[in-house]
Coordinates of C-alpha atoms in Angstrom, one line a residue:
M1 CA 0.0 0.0 0.0
T2 CA 1.4 3.4 -0.9
I3 CA 1.9 6.2 1.5
R4 CA -0.8 8.2 -0.2
K5 CA -3.4 5.3 0.1
E6 CA -2.5 4.7 3.6
R7 CA -3.1 8.3 4.4
R8 CA -6.4 8.3 2.6
Q9 CA -7.5 5.2 4.5
Y10 CA -6.6 6.8 7.8
I11 CA -8.3 10.0 7.0
L12 CA -11.4 8.2 5.8
G13 CA -11.3 5.9 8.9
V14 CA -11.0 8.7 11.4
L15 CA -14.0 10.5 9.5
I16 CA -16.3 7.6 9.7
I17 CA -15.5 7.0 13.3
V18 CA -16.2 10.7 14.2
Y19 CA -19.3 10.6 12.0
S20 CA -20.5 7.4 13.6
A21 CA -20.2 8.8 17.1
C22 CA -22.1 11.8 16.1
L23 CA -24.8 9.6 14.6
L24 CA -25.0 7.6 17.8
Y25 CA -25.3 10.6 19.8
W26 CA -28.1 11.8 17.6
M27 CA -29.9 8.5 17.8
F28 CA -29.8 8.1 21.6
I29 CA -29.3 11.6 23.2
G30 CA -29.6 14.4 20.5
F31 CA -32.5 16.4 19.3
G32 CA -33.9 16.9 22.8
R33 CA -34.6 13.1 23.4
T34 CA -35.6 12.2 26.9
R35 CA -35.7 8.7 28.3
H36 CA -39.4 7.6 28.9
A37 CA -38.7 5.1 31.6
N38 CA -42.3 4.4 32.2
G39 CA -44.9 3.1 29.8
P40 CA -44.9 0.6 27.0
L41 CA -42.0 -0.1 24.5
V42 CA -42.6 1.9 21.4
Y43 CA -42.2 0.0 18.1
N44 CA -43.6 -0.4 14.5
V45 CA -43.0 -3.6 12.8
I46 CA -45.3 -3.0 9.8
P47 CA -43.3 -1.9 6.7
F48 CA -44.1 1.5 5.3
E49 CA -46.7 2.3 7.9
T50 CA -44.8 5.2 9.4
I51 CA -43.6 6.4 5.8
G52 CA -47.2 6.2 4.8
I53 CA -48.5 8.3 7.8
F54 CA -45.8 11.0 6.8
I55 CA -46.7 10.9 3.0
R56 CA -50.3 11.1 3.8
S57 CA -50.0 14.0 6.1
I58 CA -47.6 16.0 4.1
H59 CA -49.9 19.0 3.9
Q60 CA -50.9 18.8 7.7
A61 CA -47.6 18.1 9.3
S62 CA -44.8 20.6 9.6
N63 CA -42.5 20.4 6.5
V64 CA -39.6 20.0 8.9
A65 CA -41.0 16.9 10.5
W66 CA -41.5 14.8 7.4
I67 CA -38.4 16.1 5.7
I68 CA -36.3 15.2 8.7
N69 CA -38.0 11.9 9.1
L70 CA -38.1 10.7 5.5
F71 CA -35.1 12.4 3.9
G72 CA -32.9 12.7 7.1
N73 CA -33.1 9.0 7.8
I74 CA -31.8 8.4 4.4
G75 CA -29.3 11.1 4.2
V76 CA -27.4 10.4 7.2
F77 CA -26.5 6.9 6.2
I78 CA -25.3 7.8 2.7
P79 CA -21.6 8.3 4.0
F80 CA -21.6 4.8 5.1
G81 CA -22.3 3.4 1.5
L82 CA -19.6 5.8 0.3
I83 CA -16.8 5.2 2.7
L84 CA -17.0 1.7 4.1
P85 CA -16.4 -0.1 0.8
I86 CA -13.3 1.9 0.3
L87 CA -12.2 1.0 3.8
F88 CA -13.2 -2.6 3.9
K89 CA -12.6 -5.0 1.0
R90 CA -15.3 -7.3 2.4
L91 CA -17.9 -4.6 2.1
R92 CA -17.4 -3.9 -1.5
S93 CA -20.0 -6.5 -2.2
Y94 CA -23.4 -4.8 -2.5
W95 CA -25.3 -7.6 -0.9
R96 CA -22.7 -8.0 1.9
L97 CA -22.9 -4.4 2.7
M98 CA -26.7 -4.4 2.7
V99 CA -26.9 -7.5 4.9
Y100 CA -24.4 -6.0 7.4
F101 CA -26.1 -2.6 7.5
F102 CA -29.6 -4.1 7.8
L103 CA -28.3 -6.1 11.0
I104 CA -26.4 -3.1 12.4
V105 CA -29.4 -0.7 11.9
T106 CA -31.9 -3.3 13.3
V107 CA -29.7 -3.5 16.4
L108 CA -29.6 0.2 16.9
E109 CA -33.3 0.5 16.4
L110 CA -33.9 -2.3 19.0
S111 CA -31.5 -0.6 21.4
Q112 CA -33.3 2.7 21.1
M113 CA -36.5 0.9 22.0
L114 CA -35.0 -1.1 24.9
L115 CA -33.1 1.8 26.3
R116 CA -36.2 3.9 26.1
A117 CA -34.4 6.6 24.1
G118 CA -36.8 6.3 21.2
S119 CA -38.8 3.8 19.2
C120 CA -38.0 0.8 17.0
D121 CA -39.4 1.4 13.6
I122 CA -38.9 -1.0 10.6
D123 CA -39.5 2.1 8.4
D124 CA -36.2 3.7 10.0
V125 CA -34.4 0.6 9.0
I126 CA -35.8 0.6 5.5
L127 CA -34.8 4.4 5.1
N128 CA -31.4 3.9 6.7
V129 CA -30.5 1.0 4.5
T130 CA -31.8 2.9 1.5
G131 CA -29.4 5.5 2.5
V132 CA -26.4 3.2 2.4
C133 CA -27.7 1.8 -0.8
I134 CA -27.6 5.3 -2.4
G135 CA -24.2 6.0 -1.1
Y136 CA -23.0 2.6 -2.6
G137 CA -24.7 3.5 -5.9
I138 CA -22.8 7.0 -5.9
L139 CA -19.5 5.2 -5.1
R140 CA -20.0 2.7 -8.0
L141 CA -20.8 5.4 -10.4
L142 CA -17.8 7.5 -9.4
F143 CA -15.2 4.7 -8.5
K144 CA -16.0 1.5 -10.2
R145 CA -12.6 0.0 -9.0
Y146 CA -14.0 -0.2 -5.3
I147 CA -17.0 -2.2 -6.3
S148 CA -17.2 -6.1 -6.4
Y149 CA -20.0 -8.0 -8.1
E150 CA -19.8 -10.9 -5.5

C-alpha cells in the first residue's frame, strides 16, 4: 500500500469513526430526546406504515418533521455506503454491505427501544439501508474500482 493510499485510508477511517459517534449521539441523546422510563415500549413492525403516515400528512404536518423523518433517515446513512467499501474490501460486495447494515441498523433501532431513548421502527431501518444503498450507488458510479460483483 502506498503512503498516499494509507493516508487516505487513515483520514477516511477517522472521519467515519467521528461521524458514527455523532450519529449515535443523535440517535440516543440528541434532538432533545428524553428517556421514557415508564410506559410501554414503542415500536412499529409494519413496513411502510410510518412512511405512509408522513406521506399522507404532508400538507398537515410541519414540513420540517416529514423532511427530517423521511429524507434525514436516508441522508445520514449515505456516507456509510460511500466510505465503508473503500475502507473494507469485504464490504465492496453490494449484498454483503446491505446485509451488514440491515443487521447493524436493526440492532440500533432495537437498542433505542429497549433503552427507551426512542422507538424501534422498521421504516427507519428501511430508510437507513436505503441511504447506504444510495451511497454505494454513488460510489459505484464514481469509482468502479472499489466495487465487487460478488
